[in-house]
Amino acid sequence: MQVETFPNTDAWAAAIAARLEETLAAAVIANGRAVFAGPGGTTPSPIYARLAQADIGWNKIAVTLVDERNVPDTSPDSNARLIRDVLLQGPAAAARFIPLYSPAVTVDRAAALAAHALTQAGERFDAVLLGMGEDGHICSMFPESPTLKTLLTPTLKPTVLGVPPGRDGAAPPQERLSINLPWLMTAGRVILGLKGSVKRSVFEREARGDPATQPIAALIAAKVPLEVVWTEG
């Protein structure tokens, strides 16, 4: 799998933001609407800050998350909070946000509600930004999670699943919600943004792994339209 390299974080973030902008703008022109899905965490912040300023008809774009902790957006652990604070600013404030978390319901019910909302927004994601943890997880597809096999099953319909907390100190430490592999298989463009030498090594190891248990290997085996973009940071 080819890994594109950029000399620093600024160039890396600018390149990724430009690709997402191009893809979303083209979808709006072609279909009158577009859907973008991205991660939380600190890594995508410089990408979101640039993308937020793009003039691409945000009022016709739905924004959602690839995964979420089962916490309200007032929590510092909320991925929705990052999206709202960094991406949904300036021109991008006109976008419609589709959360994965729902208050006052179980995580599985929240997953079902989110899956329905995403299906109503569009048949597929036009553009997706992914991150990867140092354990090789993407979205909330964690090693040893009881939901991992289902999340990585390529023959299911695109959906959202609840992810229980890990046992005996395993990740994740709290309940989460995650899109499944078929959402990525049907996406128009998927960019995996990586920073640092450790994550590059992890990616290269995981890419050679078992698609049934290692998410990066599953992306490659399922022929997800994946672009891997890396910087040392």
mmCIF file with all atom_site columns, C-alpha atoms in Angstrom:
data_model
loop_
_atom_site.group_PDB
_atom_site.id
_atom_site.type_symbol
_atom_site.label_atom_id
_atom_site.label_alt_id
_atom_site.label_comp_id
_atom_site.label_asym_id
_atom_site.label_entity_id
_atom_site.label_seq_id
_atom_site.pdbx_PDB_ins_code
_atom_site.Cartn_x
_atom_site.Cartn_y
_atom_site.Cartn_z
_atom_site.occupancy
_atom_site.B_iso_or_equiv
_atom_site.pdbx_formal_charge
_atom_site.auth_seq_id
_atom_site.auth_comp_id
_atom_site.auth_asym_id
_atom_site.auth_atom_id
_atom_site.pdbx_PDB_model_num
ATOM 1   C CA . MET A 1 1   ? 0.000   0.000   0.000  1.00 0.00 ? 1   MET A CA 1
ATOM 2   C CA . GLN A 1 2   ? 1.533   3.308   -1.062 1.00 0.00 ? 2   GLN A CA 1
ATOM 3   C CA . VAL A 1 3   ? 2.093   5.855   1.720  1.00 0.00 ? 3   VAL A CA 1
ATOM 4   C CA . GLU A 1 4   ? 2.307   9.501   0.633  1.00 0.00 ? 4   GLU A CA 1
ATOM 5   C CA . THR A 1 5   ? 4.764   11.522  2.684  1.00 0.00 ? 5   THR A CA 1
ATOM 6   C CA . PHE A 1 6   ? 4.651   15.226  3.539  1.00 0.00 ? 6   PHE A CA 1
ATOM 7   C CA . PRO A 1 7   ? 7.491   17.178  5.167  1.00 0.00 ? 7   PRO A CA 1
ATOM 8   C CA . ASN A 1 8   ? 5.547   18.713  8.065  1.00 0.00 ? 8   ASN A CA 1
ATOM 9   C CA . THR A 1 9   ? 2.138   18.974  9.702  1.00 0.00 ? 9   THR A CA 1
ATOM 10  C CA . ASP A 1 10  ? 1.156   22.142  7.820  1.00 0.00 ? 10  ASP A CA 1
ATOM 11  C CA . ALA A 1 11  ? 1.760   20.604  4.398  1.00 0.00 ? 11  ALA A CA 1
ATOM 12  C CA . TRP A 1 12  ? 0.108   17.347  5.485  1.00 0.00 ? 12  TRP A CA 1
ATOM 13  C CA . ALA A 1 13  ? -3.021  19.074  6.812  1.00 0.00 ? 13  ALA A CA 1
ATOM 14  C CA . ALA A 1 14  ? -3.292  21.381  3.806  1.00 0.00 ? 14  ALA A CA 1
ATOM 15  C CA . ALA A 1 15  ? -3.052  18.479  1.358  1.00 0.00 ? 15  ALA A CA 1
ATOM 16  C CA . ILE A 1 16  ? -5.702  16.415  3.123  1.00 0.00 ? 16  ILE A CA 1
ATOM 17  C CA . ALA A 1 17  ? -8.069  19.373  3.524  1.00 0.00 ? 17  ALA A CA 1
ATOM 18  C CA . ALA A 1 18  ? -7.705  20.223  -0.169 1.00 0.00 ? 18  ALA A CA 1
ATOM 19  C CA . ARG A 1 19  ? -8.631  16.672  -1.195 1.00 0.00 ? 19  ARG A CA 1
ATOM 20  C CA . LEU A 1 20  ? -11.665 16.581  1.071  1.00 0.00 ? 20  LEU A CA 1
ATOM 21  C CA . GLU A 1 21  ? -12.747 19.992  -0.212 1.00 0.00 ? 21  GLU A CA 1
ATOM 22  C CA . GLU A 1 22  ? -12.400 18.881  -3.832 1.00 0.00 ? 22  GLU A CA 1
ATOM 23  C CA . THR A 1 23  ? -14.411 15.702  -3.275 1.00 0.00 ? 23  THR A CA 1
ATOM 24  C CA . LEU A 1 24  ? -17.218 17.314  -1.286 1.00 0.00 ? 24  LEU A CA 1
ATOM 25  C CA . ALA A 1 25  ? -17.536 20.202  -3.735 1.00 0.00 ? 25  ALA A CA 1
ATOM 26  C CA . ALA A 1 26  ? -17.777 17.776  -6.659 1.00 0.00 ? 26  ALA A CA 1
ATOM 27  C CA . ALA A 1 27  ? -20.478 15.766  -4.872 1.00 0.00 ? 27  ALA A CA 1
ATOM 28  C CA . VAL A 1 28  ? -22.523 18.897  -4.169 1.00 0.00 ? 28  VAL A CA 1
ATOM 29  C CA . ILE A 1 29  ? -22.302 19.909  -7.830 1.00 0.00 ? 29  ILE A CA 1
ATOM 30  C CA . ALA A 1 30  ? -23.154 16.421  -9.097 1.00 0.00 ? 30  ALA A CA 1
ATOM 31  C CA . ASN A 1 31  ? -25.845 15.411  -6.602 1.00 0.00 ? 31  ASN A CA 1
ATOM 32  C CA . GLY A 1 32  ? -26.982 18.569  -4.850 1.00 0.00 ? 32  GLY A CA 1
ATOM 33  C CA . ARG A 1 33  ? -25.725 17.206  -1.527 1.00 0.00 ? 33  ARG A CA 1
ATOM 34  C CA . ALA A 1 34  ? -22.763 15.495  0.119  1.00 0.00 ? 34  ALA A CA 1
ATOM 35  C CA . VAL A 1 35  ? -21.920 13.561  3.285  1.00 0.00 ? 35  VAL A CA 1
ATOM 36  C CA . PHE A 1 36  ? -18.616 13.782  5.167  1.00 0.00 ? 36  PHE A CA 1
ATOM 37  C CA . ALA A 1 37  ? -17.533 11.539  8.050  1.00 0.00 ? 37  ALA A CA 1
ATOM 38  C CA . GLY A 1 38  ? -14.474 12.146  10.212 1.00 0.00 ? 38  GLY A CA 1
ATOM 39  C CA . PRO A 1 39  ? -12.831 11.220  13.507 1.00 0.00 ? 39  PRO A CA 1
ATOM 40  C CA . GLY A 1 40  ? -12.382 13.028  16.794 1.00 0.00 ? 40  GLY A CA 1
ATOM 41  C CA . GLY A 1 41  ? -9.111  13.421  18.661 1.00 0.00 ? 41  GLY A CA 1
ATOM 42  C CA . THR A 1 42  ? -6.494  16.135  18.324 1.00 0.00 ? 42  THR A CA 1
ATOM 43  C CA . THR A 1 43  ? -4.784  14.864  15.171 1.00 0.00 ? 43  THR A CA 1
ATOM 44  C CA . PRO A 1 44  ? -7.419  16.066  12.649 1.00 0.00 ? 44  PRO A CA 1
ATOM 45  C CA . SER A 1 45  ? -7.800  19.543  14.174 1.00 0.00 ? 45  SER A CA 1
ATOM 46  C CA . PRO A 1 46  ? -5.490  21.340  11.697 1.00 0.00 ? 46  PRO A CA 1
ATOM 47  C CA . ILE A 1 47  ? -7.266  19.589  8.829  1.00 0.00 ? 47  ILE A CA 1
ATOM 48  C CA . TYR A 1 48  ? -10.684 20.623  10.101 1.00 0.00 ? 48  TYR A CA 1
ATOM 49  C CA . ALA A 1 49  ? -9.590  24.216  10.660 1.00 0.00 ? 49  ALA A CA 1
ATOM 50  C CA . ARG A 1 50  ? -8.629  24.496  6.987  1.00 0.00 ? 50  ARG A CA 1
ATOM 51  C CA . LEU A 1 51  ? -11.629 22.583  5.645  1.00 0.00 ? 51  LEU A CA 1
ATOM 52  C CA . ALA A 1 52  ? -14.023 24.791  7.641  1.00 0.00 ? 52  ALA A CA 1
ATOM 53  C CA . GLN A 1 53  ? -13.044 27.793  5.518  1.00 0.00 ? 53  GLN A CA 1
ATOM 54  C CA . ALA A 1 54  ? -13.770 26.121  2.181  1.00 0.00 ? 54  ALA A CA 1
ATOM 55  C CA . ASP A 1 55  ? -16.501 27.675  0.032  1.00 0.00 ? 55  ASP A CA 1
ATOM 56  C CA . ILE A 1 56  ? -18.229 24.471  -1.044 1.00 0.00 ? 56  ILE A CA 1
ATOM 57  C CA . GLY A 1 57  ? -21.920 24.912  -0.270 1.00 0.00 ? 57  GLY A CA 1
ATOM 58  C CA . TRP A 1 58  ? -21.883 23.686  3.298  1.00 0.00 ? 58  TRP A CA 1
ATOM 59  C CA . ASN A 1 59  ? -25.645 24.130  3.598  1.00 0.00 ? 59  ASN A CA 1
ATOM 60  C CA . LYS A 1 60  ? -25.931 21.096  1.320  1.00 0.00 ? 60  LYS A CA 1
ATOM 61  C CA . ILE A 1 61  ? -23.459 18.973  3.273  1.00 0.00 ? 61  ILE A CA 1
ATOM 62  C CA . ALA A 1 62  ? -24.140 16.607  6.171  1.00 0.00 ? 62  ALA A CA 1
ATOM 63  C CA . VAL A 1 63  ? -21.281 16.016  8.615  1.00 0.00 ? 63  VAL A CA 1
ATOM 64  C CA . THR A 1 64  ? -21.005 12.999  10.884 1.00 0.00 ? 64  THR A CA 1
ATOM 65  C CA . LEU A 1 65  ? -18.467 10.982  12.851 1.00 0.00 ? 65  LEU A CA 1
ATOM 66  C CA . VAL A 1 66  ? -16.802 7.657   12.098 1.00 0.00 ? 66  VAL A CA 1
ATOM 67  C CA . ASP A 1 67  ? -17.028 6.844   15.802 1.00 0.00 ? 67  ASP A CA 1
ATOM 68  C CA . GLU A 1 68  ? -18.004 8.376   19.107 1.00 0.00 ? 68  GLU A CA 1
ATOM 69  C CA . ARG A 1 69  ? -17.719 7.818   22.825 1.00 0.00 ? 69  ARG A CA 1
ATOM 70  C CA . ASN A 1 70  ? -21.109 7.248   24.422 1.00 0.00 ? 70  ASN A CA 1
ATOM 71  C CA . VAL A 1 71  ? -21.026 10.591  26.210 1.00 0.00 ? 71  VAL A CA 1
ATOM 72  C CA . PRO A 1 72  ? -22.878 13.905  25.703 1.00 0.00 ? 72  PRO A CA 1
ATOM 73  C CA . ASP A 1 73  ? -21.196 16.612  23.649 1.00 0.00 ? 73  ASP A CA 1
ATOM 74  C CA . THR A 1 74  ? -20.607 18.614  26.828 1.00 0.00 ? 74  THR A CA 1
ATOM 75  C CA . SER A 1 75  ? -18.010 16.021  27.837 1.00 0.00 ? 75  SER A CA 1
ATOM 76  C CA . PRO A 1 76  ? -14.328 16.678  27.035 1.00 0.00 ? 76  PRO A CA 1
ATOM 77  C CA . ASP A 1 77  ? -14.251 13.089  25.720 1.00 0.00 ? 77  ASP A CA 1
ATOM 78  C CA . SER A 1 78  ? -16.878 13.815  23.062 1.00 0.00 ? 78  SER A CA 1
ATOM 79  C CA . ASN A 1 79  ? -15.820 13.631  19.418 1.00 0.00 ? 79  ASN A CA 1
ATOM 80  C CA . ALA A 1 80  ? -18.886 15.699  18.500 1.00 0.00 ? 80  ALA A CA 1
ATOM 81  C CA . ARG A 1 81  ? -17.503 18.486  20.648 1.00 0.00 ? 81  ARG A CA 1
ATOM 82  C CA . LEU A 1 82  ? -14.317 18.630  18.563 1.00 0.00 ? 82  LEU A CA 1
ATOM 83  C CA . ILE A 1 83  ? -16.291 18.643  15.323 1.00 0.00 ? 83  ILE A CA 1
ATOM 84  C CA . ARG A 1 84  ? -18.478 21.497  16.521 1.00 0.00 ? 84  ARG A CA 1
ATOM 85  C CA . ASP A 1 85  ? -15.620 23.523  17.999 1.00 0.00 ? 85  ASP A CA 1
ATOM 86  C CA . VAL A 1 86  ? -13.199 23.171  15.064 1.00 0.00 ? 86  VAL A CA 1
ATOM 87  C CA . LEU A 1 87  ? -14.915 22.032  11.858 1.00 0.00 ? 87  LEU A CA 1
ATOM 88  C CA . LEU A 1 88  ? -18.394 23.531  12.134 1.00 0.00 ? 88  LEU A CA 1
ATOM 89  C CA . GLN A 1 89  ? -17.108 27.093  12.213 1.00 0.00 ? 89  GLN A CA 1
ATOM 90  C CA . GLY A 1 90  ? -17.080 29.883  9.640  1.00 0.00 ? 90  GLY A CA 1
ATOM 91  C CA . PRO A 1 91  ? -18.596 28.775  6.316  1.00 0.00 ? 91  PRO A CA 1
ATOM 92  C CA . ALA A 1 92  ? -18.881 25.181  7.582  1.00 0.00 ? 92  ALA A CA 1
ATOM 93  C CA . ALA A 1 93  ? -21.271 26.256  10.346 1.00 0.00 ? 93  ALA A CA 1
ATOM 94  C CA . ALA A 1 94  ? -24.006 25.970  7.696  1.00 0.00 ? 94  ALA A CA 1
ATOM 95  C CA . ALA A 1 95  ? -23.541 22.181  7.484  1.00 0.00 ? 95  ALA A CA 1
ATOM 96  C CA . ARG A 1 96  ? -25.997 19.775  9.103  1.00 0.00 ? 96  ARG A CA 1
ATOM 97  C CA . PHE A 1 97  ? -24.432 17.694  11.860 1.00 0.00 ? 97  PHE A CA 1
ATOM 98  C CA . ILE A 1 98  ? -25.584 14.108  12.426 1.00 0.00 ? 98  ILE A CA 1
ATOM 99  C CA . PRO A 1 99  ? -24.422 12.848  15.841 1.00 0.00 ? 99  PRO A CA 1
ATOM 100 C CA . LEU A 1 100 ? -23.899 9.197   16.688 1.00 0.00 ? 100 LEU A CA 1
ATOM 101 C CA . TYR A 1 101 ? -24.632 9.677   20.391 1.00 0.00 ? 101 TYR A CA 1
ATOM 102 C CA . SER A 1 102 ? -28.212 10.024  21.589 1.00 0.00 ? 102 SER A CA 1
ATOM 103 C CA . PRO A 1 103 ? -29.110 10.990  25.163 1.00 0.00 ? 103 PRO A CA 1
ATOM 104 C CA . ALA A 1 104 ? -31.326 8.913   27.436 1.00 0.00 ? 104 ALA A CA 1
ATOM 105 C CA . VAL A 1 105 ? -31.069 5.669   25.452 1.00 0.00 ? 105 VAL A CA 1
ATOM 106 C CA . THR A 1 106 ? -28.781 2.630   25.539 1.00 0.00 ? 106 THR A CA 1
ATOM 107 C CA . VAL A 1 107 ? -25.692 2.592   23.325 1.00 0.00 ? 107 VAL A CA 1
ATOM 108 C CA . ASP A 1 108 ? -27.286 -0.023  21.063 1.00 0.00 ? 108 ASP A CA 1
ATOM 109 C CA . ARG A 1 109 ? -30.444 2.057   20.636 1.00 0.00 ? 109 ARG A CA 1
ATOM 110 C CA . ALA A 1 110 ? -28.285 5.110   19.936 1.00 0.00 ? 110 ALA A CA 1
ATOM 111 C CA . ALA A 1 111 ? -26.454 3.085   17.277 1.00 0.00 ? 111 ALA A CA 1
ATOM 112 C CA . ALA A 1 112 ? -29.748 2.120   15.626 1.00 0.00 ? 112 ALA A CA 1
ATOM 113 C CA . LEU A 1 113 ? -30.946 5.733   15.602 1.00 0.00 ? 113 LEU A CA 1
ATOM 114 C CA . ALA A 1 114 ? -27.642 6.905   14.132 1.00 0.00 ? 114 ALA A CA 1
ATOM 115 C CA . ALA A 1 115 ? -27.692 4.218   11.457 1.00 0.00 ? 115 ALA A CA 1
ATOM 116 C CA . HIS A 1 116 ? -31.175 5.333   10.378 1.00 0.00 ? 116 HIS A CA 1
ATOM 117 C CA . ALA A 1 117 ? -30.165 9.003   10.314 1.00 0.00 ? 117 ALA A CA 1
ATOM 118 C CA . LEU A 1 118 ? -27.086 8.284   8.202  1.00 0.00 ? 118 LEU A CA 1
ATOM 119 C CA . THR A 1 119 ? -29.066 6.199   5.737  1.00 0.00 ? 119 THR A CA 1
ATOM 120 C CA . GLN A 1 120 ? -31.566 9.026   5.383  1.00 0.00 ? 120 GLN A CA 1
ATOM 121 C CA . ALA A 1 121 ? -28.750 11.516  4.725  1.00 0.00 ? 121 ALA A CA 1
ATOM 122 C CA . GLY A 1 122 ? -27.387 9.615   1.747  1.00 0.00 ? 122 GLY A CA 1
ATOM 123 C CA . GLU A 1 123 ? -26.644 6.204   0.318  1.00 0.00 ? 123 GLU A CA 1
ATOM 124 C CA . ARG A 1 124 ? -22.946 6.572   1.019  1.00 0.00 ? 124 ARG A CA 1
ATOM 125 C CA . PHE A 1 125 ? -20.283 8.846   2.448  1.00 0.00 ? 125 PHE A CA 1
ATOM 126 C CA . ASP A 1 126 ? -18.764 11.018  -0.265 1.00 0.00 ? 126 ASP A CA 1
ATOM 127 C CA . ALA A 1 127 ? -15.590 11.666  1.731  1.00 0.00 ? 127 ALA A CA 1
ATOM 128 C CA . VAL A 1 128 ? -14.165 10.085  4.885  1.00 0.00 ? 128 VAL A CA 1
ATOM 129 C CA . LEU A 1 129 ? -11.212 11.043  7.045  1.00 0.00 ? 129 LEU A CA 1
ATOM 130 C CA . LEU A 1 130 ? -9.780  8.315   9.271  1.00 0.00 ? 130 LEU A CA 1
ATOM 131 C CA . GLY A 1 131 ? -7.218  8.217   12.026 1.00 0.00 ? 131 GLY A CA 1
ATOM 132 C CA . MET A 1 132 ? -5.463  5.186   13.499 1.00 0.00 ? 132 MET A CA 1
ATOM 133 C CA . GLY A 1 133 ? -4.475  4.366   17.061 1.00 0.00 ? 133 GLY A CA 1
ATOM 134 C CA . GLU A 1 134 ? -1.104  2.924   18.041 1.00 0.00 ? 134 GLU A CA 1
ATOM 135 C CA . ASP A 1 135 ? -2.854  -0.422  18.599 1.00 0.00 ? 135 ASP A CA 1
ATOM 136 C CA . GLY A 1 136 ? -3.979  -0.375  14.944 1.00 0.00 ? 136 GLY A CA 1
ATOM 137 C CA . HIS A 1 137 ? -7.626  0.499   15.582 1.00 0.00 ? 137 HIS A CA 1
ATOM 138 C CA . ILE A 1 138 ? -9.613  2.704   13.223 1.00 0.00 ? 138 ILE A CA 1
ATOM 139 C CA . CYS A 1 139 ? -13.063 4.072   14.065 1.00 0.00 ? 139 CYS A CA 1
ATOM 140 C CA . SER A 1 140 ? -13.862 2.072   17.217 1.00 0.00 ? 140 SER A CA 1
ATOM 141 C CA . MET A 1 141 ? -12.702 -1.232  15.754 1.00 0.00 ? 141 MET A CA 1
ATOM 142 C CA . PHE A 1 142 ? -10.469 -2.328  18.629 1.00 0.00 ? 142 PHE A CA 1
ATOM 143 C CA . PRO A 1 143 ? -8.344  -5.496  18.869 1.00 0.00 ? 143 PRO A CA 1
ATOM 144 C CA . GLU A 1 144 ? -10.051 -8.213  20.918 1.00 0.00 ? 144 GLU A CA 1
ATOM 145 C CA . SER A 1 145 ? -13.385 -6.315  21.030 1.00 0.00 ? 145 SER A CA 1
ATOM 146 C CA . PRO A 1 146 ? -16.407 -8.648  20.866 1.00 0.00 ? 146 PRO A CA 1
ATOM 147 C CA . THR A 1 147 ? -17.911 -6.410  18.167 1.00 0.00 ? 147 THR A CA 1
ATOM 148 C CA . LEU A 1 148 ? -14.789 -6.405  15.973 1.00 0.00 ? 148 LEU A CA 1
ATOM 149 C CA . LYS A 1 149 ? -15.791 -9.378  13.802 1.00 0.00 ? 149 LYS A CA 1
ATOM 150 C CA . THR A 1 150 ? -19.180 -7.843  13.044 1.00 0.00 ? 150 THR A CA 1
ATOM 151 C CA . LEU A 1 151 ? -17.721 -4.392  12.377 1.00 0.00 ? 151 LEU A CA 1
ATOM 152 C CA . LEU A 1 152 ? -15.270 -5.921  9.887  1.00 0.00 ? 152 LEU A CA 1
ATOM 153 C CA . THR A 1 153 ? -17.778 -8.151  8.077  1.00 0.00 ? 153 THR A CA 1
ATOM 154 C CA . PRO A 1 154 ? -17.814 -6.864  4.480  1.00 0.00 ? 154 PRO A CA 1
ATOM 155 C CA . THR A 1 155 ? -21.118 -8.490  3.484  1.00 0.00 ? 155 THR A CA 1
ATOM 156 C CA . LEU A 1 156 ? -23.332 -6.595  5.941  1.00 0.00 ? 156 LEU A CA 1
ATOM 157 C CA . LYS A 1 157 ? -25.216 -3.404  5.145  1.00 0.00 ? 157 LYS A CA 1
ATOM 158 C CA . PRO A 1 158 ? -23.650 -0.113  6.233  1.00 0.00 ? 158 PRO A CA 1
ATOM 159 C CA . THR A 1 159 ? -24.672 0.451   9.848  1.00 0.00 ? 159 THR A CA 1
ATOM 160 C CA . VAL A 1 160 ? -23.611 1.753   13.250 1.00 0.00 ? 160 VAL A CA 1
ATOM 161 C CA . LEU A 1 161 ? -22.891 -0.546  16.188 1.00 0.00 ? 161 LEU A CA 1
ATOM 162 C CA . GLY A 1 162 ? -22.469 -0.092  19.901 1.00 0.00 ? 162 GLY A CA 1
ATOM 163 C CA . VAL A 1 163 ? -19.028 -1.074  21.191 1.00 0.00 ? 163 VAL A CA 1
ATOM 164 C CA . PRO A 1 164 ? -18.755 -2.268  24.818 1.00 0.00 ? 164 PRO A CA 1
ATOM 165 C CA . PRO A 1 165 ? -15.852 -1.236  27.046 1.00 0.00 ? 165 PRO A CA 1
ATOM 166 C CA . GLY A 1 166 ? -12.844 -3.551  27.001 1.00 0.00 ? 166 GLY A CA 1
ATOM 167 C CA . ARG A 1 167 ? -12.281 -6.120  29.721 1.00 0.00 ? 167 ARG A CA 1
ATOM 168 C CA . ASP A 1 168 ? -9.285  -6.356  32.028 1.00 0.00 ? 168 ASP A CA 1
ATOM 169 C CA . GLY A 1 169 ? -7.882  -3.008  30.946 1.00 0.00 ? 169 GLY A CA 1
ATOM 170 C CA . ALA A 1 170 ? -8.310  -3.586  27.199 1.00 0.00 ? 170 ALA A CA 1
ATOM 171 C CA . ALA A 1 171 ? -9.475  -0.708  24.995 1.00 0.00 ? 171 ALA A CA 1
ATOM 172 C CA . PRO A 1 172 ? -11.815 1.067   24.818 1.00 0.00 ? 172 PRO A CA 1
ATOM 173 C CA . PRO A 1 173 ? -12.249 2.238   28.417 1.00 0.00 ? 173 PRO A CA 1
ATOM 174 C CA . GLN A 1 174 ? -15.881 3.259   27.860 1.00 0.00 ? 174 GLN A CA 1
ATOM 175 C CA . GLU A 1 175 ? -18.819 2.437   25.592 1.00 0.00 ? 175 GLU A CA 1
ATOM 176 C CA . ARG A 1 176 ? -18.543 3.717   22.036 1.00 0.00 ? 176 ARG A CA 1
ATOM 177 C CA . LEU A 1 177 ? -20.404 3.825   18.750 1.00 0.00 ? 177 LEU A CA 1
ATOM 178 C CA . SER A 1 178 ? -18.791 3.009   15.423 1.00 0.00 ? 178 SER A CA 1
ATOM 179 C CA . ILE A 1 179 ? -19.607 2.827   11.735 1.00 0.00 ? 179 ILE A CA 1
ATOM 180 C CA . ASN A 1 180 ? -18.805 -0.533  10.145 1.00 0.00 ? 180 ASN A CA 1
ATOM 181 C CA . LEU A 1 181 ? -16.528 -1.531  7.277  1.00 0.00 ? 181 LEU A CA 1
ATOM 182 C CA . PRO A 1 182 ? -19.256 -1.449  4.564  1.00 0.00 ? 182 PRO A CA 1
ATOM 183 C CA . TRP A 1 183 ? -19.637 2.337   5.044  1.00 0.00 ? 183 TRP A CA 1
ATOM 184 C CA . LEU A 1 184 ? -15.973 2.654   4.070  1.00 0.00 ? 184 LEU A CA 1
ATOM 185 C CA . MET A 1 185 ? -16.302 0.187   1.204  1.00 0.00 ? 185 MET A CA 1
ATOM 186 C CA . THR A 1 186 ? -19.037 2.277   -0.402 1.00 0.00 ? 186 THR A CA 1
ATOM 187 C CA . ALA A 1 187 ? -17.435 5.668   0.252  1.00 0.00 ? 187 ALA A CA 1
ATOM 188 C CA . GLY A 1 188 ? -16.315 7.900   -2.588 1.00 0.00 ? 188 GLY A CA 1
ATOM 189 C CA . ARG A 1 189 ? -12.954 8.755   -1.037 1.00 0.00 ? 189 ARG A CA 1
ATOM 190 C CA . VAL A 1 190 ? -11.257 7.587   2.165  1.00 0.00 ? 190 VAL A CA 1
ATOM 191 C CA . ILE A 1 191 ? -8.141  9.293   3.525  1.00 0.00 ? 191 ILE A CA 1
ATOM 192 C CA . LEU A 1 192 ? -6.147  7.852   6.413  1.00 0.00 ? 192 LEU A CA 1
ATOM 193 C CA . GLY A 1 193 ? -4.098  10.622  8.022  1.00 0.00 ? 193 GLY A CA 1
ATOM 194 C CA . LEU A 1 194 ? -1.086  9.407   10.013 1.00 0.00 ? 194 LEU A CA 1
ATOM 195 C CA . LYS A 1 195 ? 1.481   11.341  12.037 1.00 0.00 ? 195 LYS A CA 1
ATOM 196 C CA . GLY A 1 196 ? 4.740   10.123  13.552 1.00 0.00 ? 196 GLY A CA 1
ATOM 197 C CA . SER A 1 197 ? 7.144   7.242   13.024 1.00 0.00 ? 197 SER A CA 1
ATOM 198 C CA . VAL A 1 198 ? 5.351   4.932   15.452 1.00 0.00 ? 198 VAL A CA 1
ATOM 199 C CA . LYS A 1 199 ? 2.066   5.064   13.567 1.00 0.00 ? 199 LYS A CA 1
ATOM 200 C CA . ARG A 1 200 ? 3.781   4.520   10.233 1.00 0.00 ? 200 ARG A CA 1
ATOM 201 C CA . SER A 1 201 ? 5.399   1.369   11.604 1.00 0.00 ? 201 SER A CA 1
ATOM 202 C CA . VAL A 1 202 ? 2.078   0.217   13.014 1.00 0.00 ? 202 VAL A CA 1
ATOM 203 C CA . PHE A 1 203 ? 0.346   0.820   9.680  1.00 0.00 ? 203 PHE A CA 1
ATOM 204 C CA . GLU A 1 204 ? 2.964   -1.149  7.760  1.00 0.00 ? 204 GLU A CA 1
ATOM 205 C CA . ARG A 1 205 ? 2.660   -4.048  10.211 1.00 0.00 ? 205 ARG A CA 1
ATOM 206 C CA . GLU A 1 206 ? -1.150  -4.018  10.222 1.00 0.00 ? 206 GLU A CA 1
ATOM 207 C CA . ALA A 1 207 ? -1.360  -3.836  6.429  1.00 0.00 ? 207 ALA A CA 1
ATOM 208 C CA . ARG A 1 208 ? 0.215   -7.300  6.310  1.00 0.00 ? 208 ARG A CA 1
ATOM 209 C CA . GLY A 1 209 ? -2.200  -8.695  8.885  1.00 0.00 ? 209 GLY A CA 1
ATOM 210 C CA . ASP A 1 210 ? -5.395  -10.734 8.974  1.00 0.00 ? 210 ASP A CA 1
ATOM 211 C CA . PRO A 1 211 ? -8.429  -8.948  7.457  1.00 0.00 ? 211 PRO A CA 1
ATOM 212 C CA . ALA A 1 212 ? -10.723 -10.788 9.869  1.00 0.00 ? 212 ALA A CA 1
ATOM 213 C CA . THR A 1 213 ? -9.089  -9.299  12.963 1.00 0.00 ? 213 THR A CA 1
ATOM 214 C CA . GLN A 1 214 ? -6.966  -6.306  11.870 1.00 0.00 ? 214 GLN A CA 1
ATOM 215 C CA . PRO A 1 215 ? -8.880  -3.260  10.578 1.00 0.00 ? 215 PRO A CA 1
ATOM 216 C CA . ILE A 1 216 ? -6.144  -1.875  8.320  1.00 0.00 ? 216 ILE A CA 1
ATOM 217 C CA . ALA A 1 217 ? -5.777  -5.242  6.606  1.00 0.00 ? 217 ALA A CA 1
ATOM 218 C CA . ALA A 1 218 ? -9.571  -5.381  6.296  1.00 0.00 ? 218 ALA A CA 1
ATOM 219 C CA . LEU A 1 219 ? -9.648  -1.996  4.517  1.00 0.00 ? 219 LEU A CA 1
ATOM 220 C CA . ILE A 1 220 ? -7.098  -3.194  1.991  1.00 0.00 ? 220 ILE A CA 1
ATOM 221 C CA . ALA A 1 221 ? -8.725  -6.602  1.436  1.00 0.00 ? 221 ALA A CA 1
ATOM 222 C CA . ALA A 1 222 ? -12.133 -4.981  0.938  1.00 0.00 ? 222 ALA A CA 1
ATOM 223 C CA . LYS A 1 223 ? -10.666 -2.619  -1.684 1.00 0.00 ? 223 LYS A CA 1
ATOM 224 C CA . VAL A 1 224 ? -11.699 0.511   0.202  1.00 0.00 ? 224 VAL A CA 1
ATOM 225 C CA . PRO A 1 225 ? -10.668 3.575   -1.907 1.00 0.00 ? 225 PRO A CA 1
ATOM 226 C CA . LEU A 1 226 ? -7.937  4.329   0.620  1.00 0.00 ? 226 LEU A CA 1
ATOM 227 C CA . GLU A 1 227 ? -5.288  7.041   0.457  1.00 0.00 ? 227 GLU A CA 1
ATOM 228 C CA . VAL A 1 228 ? -2.655  6.925   3.201  1.00 0.00 ? 228 VAL A CA 1
ATOM 229 C CA . VAL A 1 229 ? -1.099  10.317  3.930  1.00 0.00 ? 229 VAL A CA 1
ATOM 230 C CA . TRP A 1 230 ? 1.745   10.556  6.475  1.00 0.00 ? 230 TRP A CA 1
ATOM 231 C CA . THR A 1 231 ? 4.016   13.104  8.059  1.00 0.00 ? 231 THR A CA 1
ATOM 232 C CA . GLU A 1 232 ? 6.649   12.759  10.738 1.00 0.00 ? 232 GLU A CA 1
ATOM 233 C CA . GLY A 1 233 ? 4.955   15.708  12.451 1.00 0.00 ? 233 GLY A CA 1
#
